[in-house]
Short mmCIF file of N, CA and C (backbone and C1' of nucleotides) in Angstrom, two decimals:
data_model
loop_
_atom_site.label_atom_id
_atom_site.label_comp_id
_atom_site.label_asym_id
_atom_site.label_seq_id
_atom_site.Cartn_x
_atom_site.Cartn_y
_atom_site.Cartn_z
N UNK A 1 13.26 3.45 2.38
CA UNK A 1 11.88 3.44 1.87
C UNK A 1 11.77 4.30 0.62
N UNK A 2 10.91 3.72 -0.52
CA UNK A 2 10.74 4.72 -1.88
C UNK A 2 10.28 6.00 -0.99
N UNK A 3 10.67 6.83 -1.90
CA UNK A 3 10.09 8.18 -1.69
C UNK A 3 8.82 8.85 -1.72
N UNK A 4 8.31 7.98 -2.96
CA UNK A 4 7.44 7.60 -2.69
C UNK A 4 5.87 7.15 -1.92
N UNK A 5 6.68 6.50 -1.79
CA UNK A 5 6.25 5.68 -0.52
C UNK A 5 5.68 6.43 1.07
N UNK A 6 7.27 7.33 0.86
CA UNK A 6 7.09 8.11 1.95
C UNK A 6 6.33 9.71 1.90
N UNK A 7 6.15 9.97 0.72
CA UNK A 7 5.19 11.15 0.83
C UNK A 7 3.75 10.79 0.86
N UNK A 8 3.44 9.59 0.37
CA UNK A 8 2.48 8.86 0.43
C UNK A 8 2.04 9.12 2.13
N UNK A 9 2.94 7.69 2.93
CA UNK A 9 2.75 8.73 4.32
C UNK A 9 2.43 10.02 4.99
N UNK A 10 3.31 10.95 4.53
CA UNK A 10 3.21 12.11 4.63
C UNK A 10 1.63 12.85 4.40
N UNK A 11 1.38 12.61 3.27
CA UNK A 11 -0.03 13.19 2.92
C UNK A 11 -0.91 12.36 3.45
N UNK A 12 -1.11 11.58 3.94
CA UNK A 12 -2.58 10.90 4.70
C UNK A 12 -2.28 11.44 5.77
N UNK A 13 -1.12 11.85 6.60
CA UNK A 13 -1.29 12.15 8.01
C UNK A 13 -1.21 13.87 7.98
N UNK A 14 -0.98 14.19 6.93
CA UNK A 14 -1.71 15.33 6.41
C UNK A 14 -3.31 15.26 6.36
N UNK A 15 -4.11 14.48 6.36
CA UNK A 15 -5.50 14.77 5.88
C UNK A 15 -5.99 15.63 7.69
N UNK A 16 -6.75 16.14 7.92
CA UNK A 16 -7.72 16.65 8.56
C UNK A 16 -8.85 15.42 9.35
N UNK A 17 -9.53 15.34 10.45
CA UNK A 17 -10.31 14.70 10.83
C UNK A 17 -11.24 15.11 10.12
N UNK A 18 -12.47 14.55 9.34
CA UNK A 18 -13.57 14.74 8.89
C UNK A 18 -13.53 15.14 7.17
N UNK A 19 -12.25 15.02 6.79
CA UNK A 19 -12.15 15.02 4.98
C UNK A 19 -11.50 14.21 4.92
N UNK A 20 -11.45 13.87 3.77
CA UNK A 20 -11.18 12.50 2.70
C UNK A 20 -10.46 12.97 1.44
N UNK A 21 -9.89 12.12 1.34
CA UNK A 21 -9.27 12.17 -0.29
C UNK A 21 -8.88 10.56 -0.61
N UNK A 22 -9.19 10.88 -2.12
CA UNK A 22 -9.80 9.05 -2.82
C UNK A 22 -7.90 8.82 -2.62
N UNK A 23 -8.07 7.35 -3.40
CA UNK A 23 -6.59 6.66 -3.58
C UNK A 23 -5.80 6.82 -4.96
N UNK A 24 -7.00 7.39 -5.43
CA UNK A 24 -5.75 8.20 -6.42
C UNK A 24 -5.59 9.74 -6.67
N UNK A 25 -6.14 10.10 -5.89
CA UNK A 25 -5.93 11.35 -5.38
C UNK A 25 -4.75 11.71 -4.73
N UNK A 26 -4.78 11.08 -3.39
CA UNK A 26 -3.33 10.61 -2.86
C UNK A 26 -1.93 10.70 -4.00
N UNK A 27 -2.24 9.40 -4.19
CA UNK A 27 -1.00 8.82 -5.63
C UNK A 27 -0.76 9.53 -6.48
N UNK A 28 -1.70 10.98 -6.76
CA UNK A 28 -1.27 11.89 -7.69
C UNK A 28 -0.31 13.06 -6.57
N UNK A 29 -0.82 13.01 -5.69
CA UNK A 29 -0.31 13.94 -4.73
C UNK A 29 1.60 13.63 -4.16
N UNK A 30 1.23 12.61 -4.67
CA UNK A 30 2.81 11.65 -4.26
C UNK A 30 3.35 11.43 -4.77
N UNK A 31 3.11 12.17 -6.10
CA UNK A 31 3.96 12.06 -7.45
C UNK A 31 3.97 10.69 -8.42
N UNK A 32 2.86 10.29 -8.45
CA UNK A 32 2.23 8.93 -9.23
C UNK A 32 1.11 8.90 -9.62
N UNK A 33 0.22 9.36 -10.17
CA UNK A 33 -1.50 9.62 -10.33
C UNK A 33 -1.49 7.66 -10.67
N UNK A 34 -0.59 6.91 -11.07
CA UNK A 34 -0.89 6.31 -11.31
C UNK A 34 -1.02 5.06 -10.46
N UNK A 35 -0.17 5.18 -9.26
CA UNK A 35 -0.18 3.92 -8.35
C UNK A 35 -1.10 4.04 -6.97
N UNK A 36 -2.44 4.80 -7.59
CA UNK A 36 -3.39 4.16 -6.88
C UNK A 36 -3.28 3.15 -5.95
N UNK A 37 -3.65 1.78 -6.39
CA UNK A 37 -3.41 0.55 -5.99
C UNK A 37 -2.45 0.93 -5.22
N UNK A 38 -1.31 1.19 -4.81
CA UNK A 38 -0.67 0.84 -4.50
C UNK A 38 -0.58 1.36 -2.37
N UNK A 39 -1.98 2.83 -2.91
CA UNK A 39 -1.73 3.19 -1.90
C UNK A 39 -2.56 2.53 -0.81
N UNK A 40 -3.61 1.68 -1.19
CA UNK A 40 -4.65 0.76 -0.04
C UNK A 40 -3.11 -0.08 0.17
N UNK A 41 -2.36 -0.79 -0.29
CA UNK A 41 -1.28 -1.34 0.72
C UNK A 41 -0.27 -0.74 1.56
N UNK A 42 -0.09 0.42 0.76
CA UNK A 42 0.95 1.09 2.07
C UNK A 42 0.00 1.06 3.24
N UNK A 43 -1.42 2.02 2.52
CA UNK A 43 -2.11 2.07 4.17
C UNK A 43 -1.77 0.40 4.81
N UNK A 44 -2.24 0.05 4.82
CA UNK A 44 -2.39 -1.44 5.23
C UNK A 44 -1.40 -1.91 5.73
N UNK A 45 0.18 -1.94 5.25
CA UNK A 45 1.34 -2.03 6.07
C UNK A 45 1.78 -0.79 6.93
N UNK A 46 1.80 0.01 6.21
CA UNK A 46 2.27 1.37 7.72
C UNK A 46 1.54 1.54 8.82
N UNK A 47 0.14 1.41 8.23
CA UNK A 47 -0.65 1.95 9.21
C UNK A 47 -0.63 0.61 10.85
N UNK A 48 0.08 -0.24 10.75
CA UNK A 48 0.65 -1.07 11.95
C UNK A 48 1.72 -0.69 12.70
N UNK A 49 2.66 0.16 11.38
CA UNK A 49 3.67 0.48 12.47
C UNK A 49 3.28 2.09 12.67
N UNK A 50 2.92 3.03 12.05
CA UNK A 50 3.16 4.33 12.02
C UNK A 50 1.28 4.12 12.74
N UNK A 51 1.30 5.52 13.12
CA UNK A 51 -0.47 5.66 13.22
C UNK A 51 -1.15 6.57 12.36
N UNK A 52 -1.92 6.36 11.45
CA UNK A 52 -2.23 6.77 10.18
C UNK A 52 -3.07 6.90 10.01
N UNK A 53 -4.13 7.56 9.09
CA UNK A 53 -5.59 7.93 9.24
C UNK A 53 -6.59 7.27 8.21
N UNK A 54 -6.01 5.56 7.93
CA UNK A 54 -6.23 5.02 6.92
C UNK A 54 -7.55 5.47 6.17
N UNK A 55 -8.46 6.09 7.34
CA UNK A 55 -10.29 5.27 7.24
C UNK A 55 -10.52 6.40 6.20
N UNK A 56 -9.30 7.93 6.54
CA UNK A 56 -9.62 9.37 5.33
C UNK A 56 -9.67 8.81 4.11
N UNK A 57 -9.11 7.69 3.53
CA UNK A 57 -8.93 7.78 2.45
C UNK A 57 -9.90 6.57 1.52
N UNK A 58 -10.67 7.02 0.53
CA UNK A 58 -11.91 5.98 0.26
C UNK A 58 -11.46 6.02 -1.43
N UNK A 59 -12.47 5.34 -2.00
CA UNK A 59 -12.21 5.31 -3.70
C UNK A 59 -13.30 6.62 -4.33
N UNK A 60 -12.65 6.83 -5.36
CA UNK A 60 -13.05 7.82 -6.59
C UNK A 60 -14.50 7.90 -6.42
N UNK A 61 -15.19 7.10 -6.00
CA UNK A 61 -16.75 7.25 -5.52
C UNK A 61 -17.45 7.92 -4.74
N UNK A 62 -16.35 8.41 -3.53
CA UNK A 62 -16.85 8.50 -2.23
C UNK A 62 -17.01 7.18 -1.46
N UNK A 63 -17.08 5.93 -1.67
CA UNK A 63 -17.49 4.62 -1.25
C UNK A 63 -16.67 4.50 -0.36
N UNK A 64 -16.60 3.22 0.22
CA UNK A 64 -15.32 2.65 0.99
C UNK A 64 -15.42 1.42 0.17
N UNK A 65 -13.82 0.98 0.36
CA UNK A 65 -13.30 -0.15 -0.38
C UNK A 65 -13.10 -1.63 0.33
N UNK A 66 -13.42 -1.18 1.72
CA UNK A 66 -12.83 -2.33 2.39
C UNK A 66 -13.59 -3.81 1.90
N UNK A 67 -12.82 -4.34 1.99
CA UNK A 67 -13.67 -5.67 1.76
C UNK A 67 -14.31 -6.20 2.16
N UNK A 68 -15.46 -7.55 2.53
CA UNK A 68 -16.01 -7.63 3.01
C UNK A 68 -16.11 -8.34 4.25
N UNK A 69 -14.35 -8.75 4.59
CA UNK A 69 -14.03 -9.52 6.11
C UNK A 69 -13.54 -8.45 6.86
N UNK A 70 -13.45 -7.10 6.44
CA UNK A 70 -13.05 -5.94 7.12
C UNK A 70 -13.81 -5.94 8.54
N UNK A 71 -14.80 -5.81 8.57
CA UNK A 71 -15.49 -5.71 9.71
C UNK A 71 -14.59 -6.97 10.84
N UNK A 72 -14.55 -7.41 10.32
CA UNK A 72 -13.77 -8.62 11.31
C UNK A 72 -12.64 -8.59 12.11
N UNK A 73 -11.92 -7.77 11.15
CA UNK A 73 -10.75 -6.70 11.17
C UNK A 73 -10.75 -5.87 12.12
N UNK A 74 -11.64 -5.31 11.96
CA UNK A 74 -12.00 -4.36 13.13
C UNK A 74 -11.72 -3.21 12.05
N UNK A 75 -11.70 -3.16 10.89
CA UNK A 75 -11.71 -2.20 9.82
C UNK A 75 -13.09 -1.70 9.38
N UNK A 76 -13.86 -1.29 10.42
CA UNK A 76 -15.11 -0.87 9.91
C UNK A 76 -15.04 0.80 9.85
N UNK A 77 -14.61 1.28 8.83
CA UNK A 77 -14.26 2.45 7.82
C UNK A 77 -15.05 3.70 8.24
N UNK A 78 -16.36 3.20 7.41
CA UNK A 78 -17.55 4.27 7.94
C UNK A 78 -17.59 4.53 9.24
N UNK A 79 -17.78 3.46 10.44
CA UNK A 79 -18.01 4.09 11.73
C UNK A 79 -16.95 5.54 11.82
N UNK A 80 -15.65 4.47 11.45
CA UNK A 80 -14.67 5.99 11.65
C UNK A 80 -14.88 7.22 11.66
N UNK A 81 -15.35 7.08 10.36
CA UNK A 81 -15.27 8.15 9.32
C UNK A 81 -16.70 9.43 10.09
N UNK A 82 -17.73 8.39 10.60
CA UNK A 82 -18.79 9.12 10.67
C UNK A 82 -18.60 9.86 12.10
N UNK A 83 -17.69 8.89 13.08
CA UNK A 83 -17.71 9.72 14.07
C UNK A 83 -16.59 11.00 14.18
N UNK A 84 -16.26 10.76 12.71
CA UNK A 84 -15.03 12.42 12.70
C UNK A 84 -16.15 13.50 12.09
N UNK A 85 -17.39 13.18 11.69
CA UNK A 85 -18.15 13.98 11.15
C UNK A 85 -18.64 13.82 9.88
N UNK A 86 -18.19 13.03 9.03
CA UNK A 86 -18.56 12.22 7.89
C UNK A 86 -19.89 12.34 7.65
N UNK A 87 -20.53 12.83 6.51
CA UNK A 87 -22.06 11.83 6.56
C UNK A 87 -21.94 10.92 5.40
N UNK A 88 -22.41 9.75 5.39
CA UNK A 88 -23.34 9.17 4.36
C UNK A 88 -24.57 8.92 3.53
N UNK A 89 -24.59 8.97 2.67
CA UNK A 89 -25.34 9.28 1.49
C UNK A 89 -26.50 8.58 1.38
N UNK A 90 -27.91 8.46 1.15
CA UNK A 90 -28.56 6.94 0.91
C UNK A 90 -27.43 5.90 0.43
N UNK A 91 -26.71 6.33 -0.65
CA UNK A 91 -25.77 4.77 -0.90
C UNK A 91 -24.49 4.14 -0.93
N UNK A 92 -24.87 4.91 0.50
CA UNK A 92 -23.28 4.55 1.36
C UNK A 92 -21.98 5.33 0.83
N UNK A 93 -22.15 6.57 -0.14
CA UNK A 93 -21.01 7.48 -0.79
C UNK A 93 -21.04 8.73 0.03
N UNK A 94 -19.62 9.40 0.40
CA UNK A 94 -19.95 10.60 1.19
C UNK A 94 -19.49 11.67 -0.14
N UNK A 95 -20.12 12.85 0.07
CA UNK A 95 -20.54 13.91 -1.11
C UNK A 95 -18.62 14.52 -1.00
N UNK A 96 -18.33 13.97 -2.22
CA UNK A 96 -17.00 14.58 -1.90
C UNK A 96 -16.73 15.79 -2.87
N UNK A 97 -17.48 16.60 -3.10
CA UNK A 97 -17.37 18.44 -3.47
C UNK A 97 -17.65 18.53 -1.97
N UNK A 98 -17.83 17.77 -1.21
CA UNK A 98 -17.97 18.64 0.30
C UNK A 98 -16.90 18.31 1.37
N UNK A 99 -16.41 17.15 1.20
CA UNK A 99 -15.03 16.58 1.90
C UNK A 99 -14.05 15.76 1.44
N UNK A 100 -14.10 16.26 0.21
CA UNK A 100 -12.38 16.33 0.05
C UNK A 100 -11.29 17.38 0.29
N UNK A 101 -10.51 16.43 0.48
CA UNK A 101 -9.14 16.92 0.92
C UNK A 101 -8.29 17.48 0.05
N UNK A 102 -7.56 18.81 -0.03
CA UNK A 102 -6.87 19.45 -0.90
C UNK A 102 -5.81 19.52 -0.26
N UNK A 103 -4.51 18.59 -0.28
CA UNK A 103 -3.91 18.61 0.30
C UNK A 103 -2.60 19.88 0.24
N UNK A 104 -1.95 21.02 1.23
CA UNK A 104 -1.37 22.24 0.61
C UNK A 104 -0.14 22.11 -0.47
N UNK A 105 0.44 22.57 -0.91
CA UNK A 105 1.71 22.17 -1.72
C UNK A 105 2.98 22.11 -0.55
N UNK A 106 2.91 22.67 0.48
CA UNK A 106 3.84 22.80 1.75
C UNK A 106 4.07 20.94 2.26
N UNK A 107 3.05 20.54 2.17
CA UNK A 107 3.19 19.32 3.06
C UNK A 107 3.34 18.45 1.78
N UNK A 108 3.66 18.99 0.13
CA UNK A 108 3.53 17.91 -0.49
C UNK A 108 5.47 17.95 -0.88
N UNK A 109 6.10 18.77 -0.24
CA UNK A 109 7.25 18.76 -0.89
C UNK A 109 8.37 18.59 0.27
N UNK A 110 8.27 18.08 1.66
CA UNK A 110 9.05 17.36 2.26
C UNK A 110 9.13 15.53 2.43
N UNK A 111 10.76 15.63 1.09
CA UNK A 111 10.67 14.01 1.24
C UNK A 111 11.78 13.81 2.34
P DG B 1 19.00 -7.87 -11.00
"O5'" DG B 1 17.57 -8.32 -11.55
"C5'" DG B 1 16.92 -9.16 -10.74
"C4'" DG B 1 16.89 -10.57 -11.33
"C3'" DG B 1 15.48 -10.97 -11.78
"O3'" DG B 1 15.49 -11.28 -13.16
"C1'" DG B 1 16.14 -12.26 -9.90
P DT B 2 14.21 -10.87 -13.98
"O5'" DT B 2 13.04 -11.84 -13.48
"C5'" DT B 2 12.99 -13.21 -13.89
"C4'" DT B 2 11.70 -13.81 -13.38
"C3'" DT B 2 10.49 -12.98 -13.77
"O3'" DT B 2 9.60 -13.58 -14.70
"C1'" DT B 2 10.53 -13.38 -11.41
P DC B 3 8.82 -14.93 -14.57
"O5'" DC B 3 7.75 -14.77 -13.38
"C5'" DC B 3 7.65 -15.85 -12.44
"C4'" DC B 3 6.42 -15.73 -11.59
"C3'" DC B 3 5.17 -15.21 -12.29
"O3'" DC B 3 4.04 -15.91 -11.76
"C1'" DC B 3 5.70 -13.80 -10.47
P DT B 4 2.54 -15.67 -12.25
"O5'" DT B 4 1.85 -15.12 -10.93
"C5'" DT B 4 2.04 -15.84 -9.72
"C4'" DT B 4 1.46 -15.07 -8.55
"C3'" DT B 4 0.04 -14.53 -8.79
"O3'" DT B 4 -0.72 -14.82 -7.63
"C1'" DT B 4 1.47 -12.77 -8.14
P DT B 5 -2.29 -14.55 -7.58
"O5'" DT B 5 -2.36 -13.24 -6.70
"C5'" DT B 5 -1.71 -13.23 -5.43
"C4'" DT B 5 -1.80 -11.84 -4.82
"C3'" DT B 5 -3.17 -11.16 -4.95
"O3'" DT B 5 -3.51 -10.60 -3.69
"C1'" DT B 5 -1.49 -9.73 -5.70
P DG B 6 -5.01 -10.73 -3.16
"O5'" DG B 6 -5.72 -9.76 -4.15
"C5'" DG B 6 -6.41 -8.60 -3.96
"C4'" DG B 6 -5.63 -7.42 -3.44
"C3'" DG B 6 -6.44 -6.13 -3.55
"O3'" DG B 6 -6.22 -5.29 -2.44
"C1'" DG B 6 -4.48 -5.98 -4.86
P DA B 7 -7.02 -5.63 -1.06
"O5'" DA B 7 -7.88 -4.33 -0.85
"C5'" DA B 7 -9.21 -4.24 -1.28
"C4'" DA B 7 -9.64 -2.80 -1.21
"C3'" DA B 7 -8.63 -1.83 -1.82
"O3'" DA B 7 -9.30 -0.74 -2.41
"C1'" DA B 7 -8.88 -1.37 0.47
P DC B 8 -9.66 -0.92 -4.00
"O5'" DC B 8 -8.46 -0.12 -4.62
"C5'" DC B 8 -8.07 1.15 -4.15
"C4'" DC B 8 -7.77 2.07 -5.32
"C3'" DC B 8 -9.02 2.74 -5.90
"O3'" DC B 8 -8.73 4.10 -6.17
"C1'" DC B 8 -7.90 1.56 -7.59
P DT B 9 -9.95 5.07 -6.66
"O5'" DT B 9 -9.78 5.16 -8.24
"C5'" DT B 9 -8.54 4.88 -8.81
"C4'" DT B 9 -8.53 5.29 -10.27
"C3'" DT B 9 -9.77 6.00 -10.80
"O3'" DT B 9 -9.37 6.96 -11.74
"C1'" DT B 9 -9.47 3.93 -11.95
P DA B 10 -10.42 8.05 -12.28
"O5'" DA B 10 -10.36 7.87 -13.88
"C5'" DA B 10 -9.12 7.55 -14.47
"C4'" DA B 10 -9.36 6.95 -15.84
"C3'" DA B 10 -10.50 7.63 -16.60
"O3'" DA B 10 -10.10 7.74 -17.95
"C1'" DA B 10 -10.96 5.31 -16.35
P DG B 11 -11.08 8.34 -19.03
"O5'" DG B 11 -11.51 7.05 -19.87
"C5'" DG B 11 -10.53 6.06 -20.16
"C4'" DG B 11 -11.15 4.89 -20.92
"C3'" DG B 11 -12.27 5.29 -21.88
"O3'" DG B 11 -12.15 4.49 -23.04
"C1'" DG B 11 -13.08 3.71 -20.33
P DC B 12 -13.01 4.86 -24.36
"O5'" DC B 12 -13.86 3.54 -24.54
"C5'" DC B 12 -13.28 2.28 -24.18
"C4'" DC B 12 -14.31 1.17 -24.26
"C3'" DC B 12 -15.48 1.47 -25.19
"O3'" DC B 12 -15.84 0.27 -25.87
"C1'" DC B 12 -16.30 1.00 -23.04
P DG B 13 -16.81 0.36 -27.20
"O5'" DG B 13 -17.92 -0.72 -26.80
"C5'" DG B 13 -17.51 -2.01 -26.34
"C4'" DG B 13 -18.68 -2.73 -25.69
"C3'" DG B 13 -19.96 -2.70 -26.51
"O3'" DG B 13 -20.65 -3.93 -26.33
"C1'" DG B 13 -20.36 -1.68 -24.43
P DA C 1 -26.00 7.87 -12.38
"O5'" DA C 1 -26.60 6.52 -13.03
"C5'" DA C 1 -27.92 6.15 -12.77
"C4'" DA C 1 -28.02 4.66 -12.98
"C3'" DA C 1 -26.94 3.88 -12.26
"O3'" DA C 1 -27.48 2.67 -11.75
"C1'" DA C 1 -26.80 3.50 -14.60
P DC C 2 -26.58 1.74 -10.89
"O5'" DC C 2 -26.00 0.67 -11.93
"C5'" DC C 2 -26.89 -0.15 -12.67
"C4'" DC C 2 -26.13 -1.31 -13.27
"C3'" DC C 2 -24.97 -1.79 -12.38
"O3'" DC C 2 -24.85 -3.19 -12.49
"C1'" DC C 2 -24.13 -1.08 -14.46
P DG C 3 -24.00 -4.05 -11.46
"O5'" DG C 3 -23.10 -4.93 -12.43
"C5'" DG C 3 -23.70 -5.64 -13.50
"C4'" DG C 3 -22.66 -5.99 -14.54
"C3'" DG C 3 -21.40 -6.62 -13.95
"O3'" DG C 3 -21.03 -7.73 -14.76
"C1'" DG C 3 -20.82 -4.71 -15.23
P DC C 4 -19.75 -8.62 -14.39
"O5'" DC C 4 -18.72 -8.16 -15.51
"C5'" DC C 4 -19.18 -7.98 -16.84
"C4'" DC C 4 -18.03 -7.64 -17.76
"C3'" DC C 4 -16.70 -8.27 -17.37
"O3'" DC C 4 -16.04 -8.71 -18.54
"C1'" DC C 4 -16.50 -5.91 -17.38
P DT C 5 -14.59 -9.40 -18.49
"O5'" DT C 5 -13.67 -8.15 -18.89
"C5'" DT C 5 -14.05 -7.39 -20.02
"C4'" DT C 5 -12.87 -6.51 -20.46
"C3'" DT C 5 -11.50 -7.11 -20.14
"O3'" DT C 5 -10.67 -7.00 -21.29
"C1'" DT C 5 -11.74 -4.96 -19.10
P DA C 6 -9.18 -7.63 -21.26
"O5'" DA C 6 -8.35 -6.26 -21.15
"C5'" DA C 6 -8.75 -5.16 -21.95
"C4'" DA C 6 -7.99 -3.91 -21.53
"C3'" DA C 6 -6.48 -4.15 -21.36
"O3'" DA C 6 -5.81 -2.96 -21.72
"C1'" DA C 6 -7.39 -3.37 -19.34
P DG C 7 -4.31 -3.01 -22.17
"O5'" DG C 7 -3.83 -1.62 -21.56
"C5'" DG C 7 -2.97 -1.69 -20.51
"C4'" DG C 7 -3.14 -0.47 -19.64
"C3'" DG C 7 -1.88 -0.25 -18.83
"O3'" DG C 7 -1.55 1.11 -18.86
"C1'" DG C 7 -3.74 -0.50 -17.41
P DC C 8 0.07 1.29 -18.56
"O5'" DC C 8 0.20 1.75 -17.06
"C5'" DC C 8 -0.86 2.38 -16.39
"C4'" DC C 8 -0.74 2.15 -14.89
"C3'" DC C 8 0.65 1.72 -14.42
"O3'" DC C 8 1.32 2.84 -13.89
"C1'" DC C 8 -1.11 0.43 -13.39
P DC C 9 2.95 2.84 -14.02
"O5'" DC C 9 3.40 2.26 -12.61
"C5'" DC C 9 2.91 2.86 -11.43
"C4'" DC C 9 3.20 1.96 -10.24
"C3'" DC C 9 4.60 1.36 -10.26
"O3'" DC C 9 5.05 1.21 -8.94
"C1'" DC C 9 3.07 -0.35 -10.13
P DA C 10 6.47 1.80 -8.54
"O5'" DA C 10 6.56 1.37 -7.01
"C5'" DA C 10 5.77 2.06 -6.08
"C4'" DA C 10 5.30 1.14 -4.98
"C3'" DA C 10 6.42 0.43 -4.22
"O3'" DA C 10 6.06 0.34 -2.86
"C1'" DA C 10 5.00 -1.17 -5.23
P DA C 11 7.12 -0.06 -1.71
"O5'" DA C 11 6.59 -1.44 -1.11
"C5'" DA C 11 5.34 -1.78 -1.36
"C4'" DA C 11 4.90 -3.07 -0.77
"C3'" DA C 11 5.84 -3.92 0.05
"O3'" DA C 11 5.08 -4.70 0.93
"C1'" DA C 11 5.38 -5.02 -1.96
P DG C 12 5.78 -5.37 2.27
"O5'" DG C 12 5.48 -6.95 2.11
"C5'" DG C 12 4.57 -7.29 1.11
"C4'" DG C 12 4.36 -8.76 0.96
"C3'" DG C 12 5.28 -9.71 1.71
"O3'" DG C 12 4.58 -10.91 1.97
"C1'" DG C 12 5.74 -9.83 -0.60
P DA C 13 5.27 -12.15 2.75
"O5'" DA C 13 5.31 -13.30 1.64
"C5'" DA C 13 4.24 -13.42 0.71
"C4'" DA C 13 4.58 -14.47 -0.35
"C3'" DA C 13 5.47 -15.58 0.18
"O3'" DA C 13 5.13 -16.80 -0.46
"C1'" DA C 13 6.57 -14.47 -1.57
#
DNA sequence: GTCTTGACTAGCG
DNA sequence: ACGCTAGCCAAGA
């Protein structure tokens, strides 16, 4: 597996119940600020085999990204999110100067 | 091999 | 504030 790839892992199961960190937040954390994108698919494939905390991680907004057959999925994000303690905003953004995730430099340097 | 696809983002009009 | 565009790059086909 890229290395990538795998610190990528690493740092979401790093996040905390009840903080968040966006998807390119992550990807900078994983030594890529730039492959964003790339990290809604890892979630999306690992998180089947590994158990992963997909729902921590939302876009640069605070928003959630899921799409809109997610619910179908059984990917309904927010519930997650709210029953780890999450709040939401009138417009559906959670205040992230208040829960984001700073992930330590300890957990960012075992590949 | 290559080509397409995104649960993204920053920038611009 | 809002919609659109262009970069971005790993995975899957």
């Amino acid at each position: 597996m890229n290395p990538f790839t795998a610190q990528v892992i690493h740092i979401i199961k790093s996040i905390p119940p009840g903080r968040v960190m966006s998807y390119g937040q992550v990807a900078a954390a994983a030594g890529n600020p730039r492959a964003a994108r790339q990290i809604s698919r890892i979630l999306h494939s690992m998180s089947k085999k590994h158990e992963l905390p997909w729902h921590r991680v939302i876009n640069a907004q605070g928003g959630i990204s899921t799409p809109e057959n997610a619910e179908e999925k059984g990917l309904n994000q927010r519930d997650l999110l709210e029953s780890e303690g999450v709040v939401f905003n009138l417009h559906n953004k959670v205040d992230l100067t208040v829960y984001r995730w700073f992930p330590p430099e300890d957990d960012v340097n075992l590949i």
